[in-house]
DNA sequence: AATTTTAAGATACTATTAGTTTCTTATTTA
DNA sequence: TAAATAAGAAACTAATAGTATCTTAAAATT
C-alpha cells in the first residue's frame, strides 16, 4: 500500500557538469548560512544538493576548498570599476566602501568561522588583497588635477587606506563605520599626501 | 623471562595540581611545535605528559582552550616596560619590535594554524591587542619634550603604528622587517605628528 | 540507431579523534 | 587511621572526513 517513490523529484534523472556544480555550490552556500562553517558537513551538503559525497570529492579536495568555492561563486569580486569623481577624497571613499561588501554579505559570524581553516592566503584574497591597480590610478589622476604632489606618494602610502580598512575588518569582523572611514581618509591618508 | 615494567618512570606515582598542569602545558607546547596545531591531538598530549585524556578534559573544555593555555604559559606578555629613550622615534620602534616576539617565538606556521580555531578574540590578545597605555605615555613625554604638538594627536593616530604592524603580522605571518618598521614610523607616523 | 565512454549517485566502508564514562587507587587532608 | 579528593587506565560513543565499489543514466562516437 505504501508508495515506494518517496522523493517526487525525477528519479533516475542525473544532472552533470555546470548545472550540477552550481547546485552543489548553492547547497554549500545555503548550509554555510544556516549552520555556519564549523557545523557544515559534506554529507549534508551532498544531501541538500540531491547528490552524494563522492560527487563532491571528485571536484574539491576537501571541505575548505568546497566552501571557498561556494563563497567565490556567490561573491564575484566587484567589477573593479575605477571611480573617477574628480575628487581624490570621494574616489578613495568609494574604493574603501567596496571592501565592506564581503562582510555585509556573508556576515560577521560566518567570516569569523571561516577565518580559520581557509588559512591566510585564500582568505586574504577574499578580502580583496590581491594586487589591484585601483589606488595608483586614482592617485595618478589626483596628481594630474594638481590635488596632491606626486613626490609624496610611496608604495606604503598607496596601500595605507586599504591596509587600515583590512585591519579593521580582521579585528572587528564588522563592516567599517562611516566614522572610521572618514578618520582614515581625512586624518591620515589625505594629510600625508597634501601637507 | 620478560620484564614486566616497561616504563621505568615510577609506576603508581601521581602528580597533582600545579606540577601536573605544568607538565601538561609543556607537553601541549612541545606537541604544538613538533606536529603543528592541526595535527595536535589530546591523546598524544596526554601520553606525552604521562597522563590521560580525562585529566586534561577536567581542566580545559577542549583542544583550543588547552592550546591557548599552553601558549600563554610559554609566552607571558612582555613586562610592558615603557621605553623612555628621550626620542619619540626610538621609543616607538622599541614598542613595535616587541610585537614581533610572538611570531619569532612560535613561528609563522604554527601561528597560521592557530589563526583558525582560536577565533578572533583570544587571538587578538595574543597579538597584544588589549588596551595598553604604552603609546599614550610615550607620546605624552614627546609632547613635554616639545618634539610634537599635542593637538595633532588623535585616538586613531595613537593606534596607527601598532595597527599597521598588526595588519602586517596578520597578513604575512612573518616578523616585521626592519624596512617596514622604518617606513611605518618615518613615512607615516612621525610626519602626521610633526608636520 | 546501436555502441562505447564518461561520470553520477547509492551504499558501505575505514580511520581518526573528540569527548565521556566508569572504575581503581594514590595522595592529601582531617 | 579514616575519609575525601582527584589521577590514571581503559573502554566506549558519536561524528564525520575521506575512499572504494558498483550500477546505470547521459553523452559522445561510430
PDB file of N, CA, C and O in Angstrom, chain B residues 57-117:
ATOM      1  N   UNK B  57      40.709  16.912  30.141  1.00  0.00           N
ATOM      2  CA  UNK B  57      39.368  17.455  29.967  1.00  0.00           C
ATOM      3  C   UNK B  57      38.762  17.963  31.274  1.00  0.00           C
ATOM      4  O   UNK B  57      37.796  18.710  31.269  1.00  0.00           O
ATOM      5  N   UNK B  58      39.319  17.525  32.380  1.00  0.00           N
ATOM      6  CA  UNK B  58      38.823  18.051  33.644  1.00  0.00           C
ATOM      7  C   UNK B  58      39.241  19.506  33.832  1.00  0.00           C
ATOM      8  O   UNK B  58      38.658  20.238  34.615  1.00  0.00           O
ATOM      9  N   UNK B  59      40.267  19.915  33.093  1.00  0.00           N
ATOM     10  CA  UNK B  59      40.785  21.267  33.302  1.00  0.00           C
ATOM     11  C   UNK B  59      40.480  22.224  32.158  1.00  0.00           C
ATOM     12  O   UNK B  59      40.288  23.416  32.364  1.00  0.00           O
ATOM     13  N   UNK B  60      40.486  21.684  30.934  1.00  0.00           N
ATOM     14  CA  UNK B  60      40.209  22.545  29.783  1.00  0.00           C
ATOM     15  C   UNK B  60      39.059  21.940  29.003  1.00  0.00           C
ATOM     16  O   UNK B  60      38.966  20.723  28.846  1.00  0.00           O
ATOM     17  N   UNK B  61      38.213  22.811  28.522  1.00  0.00           N
ATOM     18  CA  UNK B  61      36.988  22.353  27.868  1.00  0.00           C
ATOM     19  C   UNK B  61      37.213  21.681  26.537  1.00  0.00           C
ATOM     20  O   UNK B  61      36.434  20.810  26.139  1.00  0.00           O
ATOM     21  N   UNK B  62      38.262  22.059  25.860  1.00  0.00           N
ATOM     22  CA  UNK B  62      38.512  21.471  24.546  1.00  0.00           C
ATOM     23  C   UNK B  62      39.932  21.758  24.087  1.00  0.00           C
ATOM     24  O   UNK B  62      40.710  22.395  24.787  1.00  0.00           O
ATOM     25  N   UNK B  63      40.196  21.271  22.916  1.00  0.00           N
ATOM     26  CA  UNK B  63      41.524  21.368  22.317  1.00  0.00           C
ATOM     27  C   UNK B  63      42.034  22.812  22.262  1.00  0.00           C
ATOM     28  O   UNK B  63      43.189  23.096  22.619  1.00  0.00           O
ATOM     29  N   UNK B  64      41.170  23.682  21.814  1.00  0.00           N
ATOM     30  CA  UNK B  64      41.581  25.067  21.624  1.00  0.00           C
ATOM     31  C   UNK B  64      41.992  25.706  22.951  1.00  0.00           C
ATOM     32  O   UNK B  64      43.012  26.375  23.050  1.00  0.00           O
ATOM     33  N   UNK B  65      41.185  25.483  23.947  1.00  0.00           N
ATOM     34  CA  UNK B  65      41.500  26.074  25.243  1.00  0.00           C
ATOM     35  C   UNK B  65      42.845  25.582  25.758  1.00  0.00           C
ATOM     36  O   UNK B  65      43.635  26.351  26.317  1.00  0.00           O
ATOM     37  N   UNK B  66      43.071  24.313  25.566  1.00  0.00           N
ATOM     38  CA  UNK B  66      44.339  23.749  26.013  1.00  0.00           C
ATOM     39  C   UNK B  66      45.504  24.418  25.304  1.00  0.00           C
ATOM     40  O   UNK B  66      46.477  24.857  25.937  1.00  0.00           O
ATOM     41  N   UNK B  67      45.396  24.514  23.989  1.00  0.00           N
ATOM     42  CA  UNK B  67      46.494  25.101  23.219  1.00  0.00           C
ATOM     43  C   UNK B  67      46.687  26.556  23.590  1.00  0.00           C
ATOM     44  O   UNK B  67      47.822  27.024  23.753  1.00  0.00           O
ATOM     45  N   UNK B  68      45.600  27.246  23.730  1.00  0.00           N
ATOM     46  CA  UNK B  68      45.700  28.651  24.120  1.00  0.00           C
ATOM     47  C   UNK B  68      46.425  28.781  25.461  1.00  0.00           C
ATOM     48  O   UNK B  68      47.326  29.607  25.624  1.00  0.00           O
ATOM     49  N   UNK B  69      46.036  27.931  26.384  1.00  0.00           N
ATOM     50  CA  UNK B  69      46.682  27.962  27.694  1.00  0.00           C
ATOM     51  C   UNK B  69      48.161  27.645  27.579  1.00  0.00           C
ATOM     52  O   UNK B  69      49.002  28.266  28.245  1.00  0.00           O
ATOM     53  N   UNK B  70      48.484  26.697  26.719  1.00  0.00           N
ATOM     54  CA  UNK B  70      49.884  26.316  26.547  1.00  0.00           C
ATOM     55  C   UNK B  70      50.696  27.492  26.017  1.00  0.00           C
ATOM     56  O   UNK B  70      51.821  27.736  26.448  1.00  0.00           O
ATOM     57  N   UNK B  71      50.102  28.212  25.097  1.00  0.00           N
ATOM     58  CA  UNK B  71      50.807  29.357  24.529  1.00  0.00           C
ATOM     59  C   UNK B  71      50.983  30.444  25.580  1.00  0.00           C
ATOM     60  O   UNK B  71      52.073  30.990  25.754  1.00  0.00           O
ATOM     61  N   UNK B  72      49.924  30.716  26.277  1.00  0.00           N
ATOM     62  CA  UNK B  72      50.016  31.759  27.284  1.00  0.00           C
ATOM     63  C   UNK B  72      51.014  31.374  28.372  1.00  0.00           C
ATOM     64  O   UNK B  72      51.694  32.216  28.933  1.00  0.00           O
ATOM     65  N   UNK B  73      51.065  30.082  28.629  1.00  0.00           N
ATOM     66  CA  UNK B  73      52.017  29.593  29.624  1.00  0.00           C
ATOM     67  C   UNK B  73      53.450  29.838  29.174  1.00  0.00           C
ATOM     68  O   UNK B  73      54.331  30.135  29.975  1.00  0.00           O
ATOM     69  N   UNK B  74      53.676  29.706  27.881  1.00  0.00           N
ATOM     70  CA  UNK B  74      55.037  29.852  27.373  1.00  0.00           C
ATOM     71  C   UNK B  74      55.391  31.260  26.959  1.00  0.00           C
ATOM     72  O   UNK B  74      56.558  31.598  26.817  1.00  0.00           O
ATOM     73  N   UNK B  75      54.388  32.049  26.713  1.00  0.00           N
ATOM     74  CA  UNK B  75      54.658  33.396  26.249  1.00  0.00           C
ATOM     75  C   UNK B  75      53.990  34.432  27.134  1.00  0.00           C
ATOM     76  O   UNK B  75      53.092  35.115  26.705  1.00  0.00           O
ATOM     77  N   UNK B  76      54.436  34.514  28.352  1.00  0.00           N
ATOM     78  CA  UNK B  76      53.853  35.564  29.170  1.00  0.00           C
ATOM     79  C   UNK B  76      54.130  36.885  28.472  1.00  0.00           C
ATOM     80  O   UNK B  76      55.192  37.075  27.898  1.00  0.00           O
ATOM     81  N   UNK B  77      53.163  37.741  28.480  1.00  0.00           N
ATOM     82  CA  UNK B  77      53.304  39.003  27.763  1.00  0.00           C
ATOM     83  C   UNK B  77      54.464  39.818  28.308  1.00  0.00           C
ATOM     84  O   UNK B  77      54.747  39.772  29.492  1.00  0.00           O
ATOM     85  N   UNK B  78      55.104  40.531  27.423  1.00  0.00           N
ATOM     86  CA  UNK B  78      56.262  41.327  27.817  1.00  0.00           C
ATOM     87  C   UNK B  78      55.901  42.231  28.989  1.00  0.00           C
ATOM     88  O   UNK B  78      54.762  42.643  29.154  1.00  0.00           O
ATOM     89  N   UNK B  79      56.870  42.504  29.770  1.00  0.00           N
ATOM     90  CA  UNK B  79      56.635  43.183  31.036  1.00  0.00           C
ATOM     91  C   UNK B  79      56.041  44.578  30.878  1.00  0.00           C
ATOM     92  O   UNK B  79      55.797  45.261  31.858  1.00  0.00           O
ATOM     93  N   UNK B  80      55.809  44.963  29.622  1.00  0.00           N
ATOM     94  CA  UNK B  80      55.191  46.269  29.388  1.00  0.00           C
ATOM     95  C   UNK B  80      55.984  47.400  30.028  1.00  0.00           C
ATOM     96  O   UNK B  80      55.437  48.405  30.436  1.00  0.00           O
ATOM     97  N   UNK B  81      57.231  47.166  30.103  1.00  0.00           N
ATOM     98  CA  UNK B  81      58.101  48.272  30.486  1.00  0.00           C
ATOM     99  C   UNK B  81      57.998  49.337  29.427  1.00  0.00           C
ATOM    100  O   UNK B  81      58.139  49.045  28.243  1.00  0.00           O
ATOM    101  N   UNK B  82      57.783  50.543  29.845  1.00  0.00           N
ATOM    102  CA  UNK B  82      57.587  51.589  28.857  1.00  0.00           C
ATOM    103  C   UNK B  82      58.917  52.262  28.536  1.00  0.00           C
ATOM    104  O   UNK B  82      59.580  52.797  29.420  1.00  0.00           O
ATOM    105  N   UNK B  83      59.303  52.161  27.269  1.00  0.00           N
ATOM    106  CA  UNK B  83      60.608  52.712  26.877  1.00  0.00           C
ATOM    107  C   UNK B  83      60.639  54.222  27.072  1.00  0.00           C
ATOM    108  O   UNK B  83      59.622  54.893  26.938  1.00  0.00           O
ATOM    109  N   UNK B  84      61.811  54.727  27.366  1.00  0.00           N
ATOM    110  CA  UNK B  84      61.945  56.174  27.568  1.00  0.00           C
ATOM    111  C   UNK B  84      63.364  56.588  27.208  1.00  0.00           C
ATOM    112  O   UNK B  84      64.202  56.841  28.062  1.00  0.00           O
ATOM    113  N   UNK B  85      63.597  56.644  25.895  1.00  0.00           N
ATOM    114  CA  UNK B  85      64.966  56.912  25.420  1.00  0.00           C
ATOM    115  C   UNK B  85      65.214  58.384  25.219  1.00  0.00           C
ATOM    116  O   UNK B  85      66.330  58.782  24.892  1.00  0.00           O
ATOM    117  N   UNK B  86      64.151  59.176  25.324  1.00  0.00           N
ATOM    118  CA  UNK B  86      64.353  60.601  25.091  1.00  0.00           C
ATOM    119  C   UNK B  86      64.080  61.001  23.651  1.00  0.00           C
ATOM    120  O   UNK B  86      64.122  62.183  23.304  1.00  0.00           O
ATOM    121  N   UNK B  87      63.816  59.984  22.810  1.00  0.00           N
ATOM    122  CA  UNK B  87      63.448  60.308  21.427  1.00  0.00           C
ATOM    123  C   UNK B  87      62.225  59.488  21.039  1.00  0.00           C
ATOM    124  O   UNK B  87      62.208  58.272  21.143  1.00  0.00           O
ATOM    125  N   UNK B  88      61.209  60.183  20.573  1.00  0.00           N
ATOM    126  CA  UNK B  88      59.969  59.515  20.207  1.00  0.00           C
ATOM    127  C   UNK B  88      60.213  58.375  19.223  1.00  0.00           C
ATOM    128  O   UNK B  88      59.721  57.258  19.409  1.00  0.00           O
ATOM    129  N   UNK B  89      60.974  58.676  18.195  1.00  0.00           N
ATOM    130  CA  UNK B  89      61.216  57.678  17.163  1.00  0.00           C
ATOM    131  C   UNK B  89      61.745  56.379  17.759  1.00  0.00           C
ATOM    132  O   UNK B  89      61.257  55.287  17.447  1.00  0.00           O
ATOM    133  N   UNK B  90      62.713  56.525  18.600  1.00  0.00           N
ATOM    134  CA  UNK B  90      63.342  55.357  19.200  1.00  0.00           C
ATOM    135  C   UNK B  90      62.349  54.586  20.081  1.00  0.00           C
ATOM    136  O   UNK B  90      62.261  53.360  20.023  1.00  0.00           O
ATOM    137  N   UNK B  91      61.628  55.320  20.865  1.00  0.00           N
ATOM    138  CA  UNK B  91      60.643  54.684  21.750  1.00  0.00           C
ATOM    139  C   UNK B  91      59.623  53.864  20.958  1.00  0.00           C
ATOM    140  O   UNK B  91      59.322  52.720  21.289  1.00  0.00           O
ATOM    141  N   UNK B  92      59.112  54.471  19.905  1.00  0.00           N
ATOM    142  CA  UNK B  92      58.099  53.783  19.105  1.00  0.00           C
ATOM    143  C   UNK B  92      58.662  52.519  18.489  1.00  0.00           C
ATOM    144  O   UNK B  92      58.031  51.455  18.512  1.00  0.00           O
ATOM    145  N   UNK B  93      59.829  52.613  17.964  1.00  0.00           N
ATOM    146  CA  UNK B  93      60.425  51.439  17.326  1.00  0.00           C
ATOM    147  C   UNK B  93      60.589  50.295  18.324  1.00  0.00           C
ATOM    148  O   UNK B  93      60.344  49.133  18.010  1.00  0.00           O
ATOM    149  N   UNK B  94      60.982  50.633  19.523  1.00  0.00           N
ATOM    150  CA  UNK B  94      61.112  49.596  20.545  1.00  0.00           C
ATOM    151  C   UNK B  94      59.776  48.896  20.785  1.00  0.00           C
ATOM    152  O   UNK B  94      59.689  47.665  20.827  1.00  0.00           O
ATOM    153  N   UNK B  95      58.735  49.692  20.915  1.00  0.00           N
ATOM    154  CA  UNK B  95      57.409  49.120  21.153  1.00  0.00           C
ATOM    155  C   UNK B  95      56.987  48.215  20.003  1.00  0.00           C
ATOM    156  O   UNK B  95      56.510  47.095  20.204  1.00  0.00           O
ATOM    157  N   UNK B  96      57.213  48.687  18.801  1.00  0.00           N
ATOM    158  CA  UNK B  96      56.788  47.903  17.634  1.00  0.00           C
ATOM    159  C   UNK B  96      57.586  46.606  17.509  1.00  0.00           C
ATOM    160  O   UNK B  96      57.052  45.563  17.147  1.00  0.00           O
ATOM    161  N   UNK B  97      58.845  46.701  17.835  1.00  0.00           N
ATOM    162  CA  UNK B  97      59.664  45.488  17.730  1.00  0.00           C
ATOM    163  C   UNK B  97      59.197  44.415  18.698  1.00  0.00           C
ATOM    164  O   UNK B  97      59.301  43.226  18.419  1.00  0.00           O
ATOM    165  N   UNK B  98      58.698  44.848  19.814  1.00  0.00           N
ATOM    166  CA  UNK B  98      58.182  43.871  20.782  1.00  0.00           C
ATOM    167  C   UNK B  98      57.075  43.034  20.191  1.00  0.00           C
ATOM    168  O   UNK B  98      56.877  41.888  20.560  1.00  0.00           O
ATOM    169  N   UNK B  99      56.331  43.635  19.290  1.00  0.00           N
ATOM    170  CA  UNK B  99      55.208  42.916  18.715  1.00  0.00           C
ATOM    171  C   UNK B  99      55.649  41.743  17.853  1.00  0.00           C
ATOM    172  O   UNK B  99      54.879  40.843  17.556  1.00  0.00           O
ATOM    173  N   UNK B 100      56.862  41.783  17.446  1.00  0.00           N
ATOM    174  CA  UNK B 100      57.384  40.667  16.655  1.00  0.00           C
ATOM    175  C   UNK B 100      57.542  39.399  17.467  1.00  0.00           C
ATOM    176  O   UNK B 100      57.642  38.307  16.919  1.00  0.00           O
ATOM    177  N   UNK B 101      57.601  39.565  18.737  1.00  0.00           N
ATOM    178  CA  UNK B 101      58.003  38.475  19.600  1.00  0.00           C
ATOM    179  C   UNK B 101      57.214  37.189  19.394  1.00  0.00           C
ATOM    180  O   UNK B 101      57.771  36.119  19.211  1.00  0.00           O
ATOM    181  N   UNK B 102      55.915  37.338  19.408  1.00  0.00           N
ATOM    182  CA  UNK B 102      55.067  36.155  19.285  1.00  0.00           C
ATOM    183  C   UNK B 102      55.444  35.340  18.067  1.00  0.00           C
ATOM    184  O   UNK B 102      55.640  34.119  18.152  1.00  0.00           O
ATOM    185  N   UNK B 103      55.556  35.996  16.957  1.00  0.00           N
ATOM    186  CA  UNK B 103      55.857  35.286  15.714  1.00  0.00           C
ATOM    187  C   UNK B 103      57.258  34.708  15.737  1.00  0.00           C
ATOM    188  O   UNK B 103      57.496  33.593  15.279  1.00  0.00           O
ATOM    189  N   UNK B 104      58.186  35.443  16.284  1.00  0.00           N
ATOM    190  CA  UNK B 104      59.543  34.932  16.337  1.00  0.00           C
ATOM    191  C   UNK B 104      59.615  33.682  17.205  1.00  0.00           C
ATOM    192  O   UNK B 104      60.360  32.763  16.927  1.00  0.00           O
ATOM    193  N   UNK B 105      58.801  33.654  18.240  1.00  0.00           N
ATOM    194  CA  UNK B 105      58.889  32.527  19.158  1.00  0.00           C
ATOM    195  C   UNK B 105      58.152  31.299  18.646  1.00  0.00           C
ATOM    196  O   UNK B 105      58.682  30.199  18.638  1.00  0.00           O
ATOM    197  N   UNK B 106      56.903  31.474  18.262  1.00  0.00           N
ATOM    198  CA  UNK B 106      56.174  30.268  17.869  1.00  0.00           C
ATOM    199  C   UNK B 106      56.258  29.990  16.383  1.00  0.00           C
ATOM    200  O   UNK B 106      55.935  28.907  15.945  1.00  0.00           O
ATOM    201  N   UNK B 107      56.722  30.927  15.615  1.00  0.00           N
ATOM    202  CA  UNK B 107      56.924  30.674  14.195  1.00  0.00           C
ATOM    203  C   UNK B 107      55.666  30.864  13.371  1.00  0.00           C
ATOM    204  O   UNK B 107      54.561  30.649  13.854  1.00  0.00           O
ATOM    205  N   UNK B 108      55.859  31.213  12.123  1.00  0.00           N
ATOM    206  CA  UNK B 108      54.749  31.531  11.233  1.00  0.00           C
ATOM    207  C   UNK B 108      53.777  30.380  11.020  1.00  0.00           C
ATOM    208  O   UNK B 108      52.570  30.579  11.064  1.00  0.00           O
ATOM    209  N   UNK B 109      54.272  29.180  10.843  1.00  0.00           N
ATOM    210  CA  UNK B 109      53.378  28.062  10.517  1.00  0.00           C
ATOM    211  C   UNK B 109      52.388  27.808  11.649  1.00  0.00           C
ATOM    212  O   UNK B 109      51.190  27.670  11.424  1.00  0.00           O
ATOM    213  N   UNK B 110      52.920  27.725  12.835  1.00  0.00           N
ATOM    214  CA  UNK B 110      52.061  27.485  13.975  1.00  0.00           C
ATOM    215  C   UNK B 110      51.033  28.601  14.102  1.00  0.00           C
ATOM    216  O   UNK B 110      49.833  28.351  14.236  1.00  0.00           O
ATOM    217  N   UNK B 111      51.504  29.795  14.022  1.00  0.00           N
ATOM    218  CA  UNK B 111      50.597  30.938  14.140  1.00  0.00           C
ATOM    219  C   UNK B 111      49.501  30.838  13.106  1.00  0.00           C
ATOM    220  O   UNK B 111      48.317  31.024  13.380  1.00  0.00           O
ATOM    221  N   UNK B 112      49.924  30.489  11.912  1.00  0.00           N
ATOM    222  CA  UNK B 112      48.991  30.342  10.813  1.00  0.00           C
ATOM    223  C   UNK B 112      47.937  29.298  11.147  1.00  0.00           C
ATOM    224  O   UNK B 112      46.738  29.512  10.964  1.00  0.00           O
ATOM    225  N   UNK B 113      48.388  28.187  11.656  1.00  0.00           N
ATOM    226  CA  UNK B 113      47.461  27.126  12.022  1.00  0.00           C
ATOM    227  C   UNK B 113      46.525  27.560  13.139  1.00  0.00           C
ATOM    228  O   UNK B 113      45.343  27.248  13.134  1.00  0.00           O
ATOM    229  N   UNK B 114      47.067  28.304  14.055  1.00  0.00           N
ATOM    230  CA  UNK B 114      46.278  28.754  15.194  1.00  0.00           C
ATOM    231  C   UNK B 114      45.175  29.686  14.778  1.00  0.00           C
ATOM    232  O   UNK B 114      44.033  29.579  15.189  1.00  0.00           O
ATOM    233  N   UNK B 115      45.610  30.630  14.002  1.00  0.00           N
ATOM    234  CA  UNK B 115      44.742  31.662  13.453  1.00  0.00           C
ATOM    235  C   UNK B 115      43.309  31.176  13.414  1.00  0.00           C
ATOM    236  O   UNK B 115      42.361  31.882  13.710  1.00  0.00           O
ATOM    237  N   UNK B 116      43.229  29.929  13.048  1.00  0.00           N
ATOM    238  CA  UNK B 116      41.976  29.265  12.876  1.00  0.00           C
ATOM    239  C   UNK B 116      41.135  29.222  14.119  1.00  0.00           C
ATOM    240  O   UNK B 116      40.436  30.151  14.482  1.00  0.00           O
ATOM    241  N   UNK B 117      41.233  28.107  14.742  1.00  0.00           N
ATOM    242  CA  UNK B 117      40.225  27.714  15.688  1.00  0.00           C
ATOM    243  C   UNK B 117      40.214  28.543  16.956  1.00  0.00           C
ATOM    244  O   UNK B 117      39.277  28.501  17.735  1.00  0.00           O
TER     245      UNK B 117
END
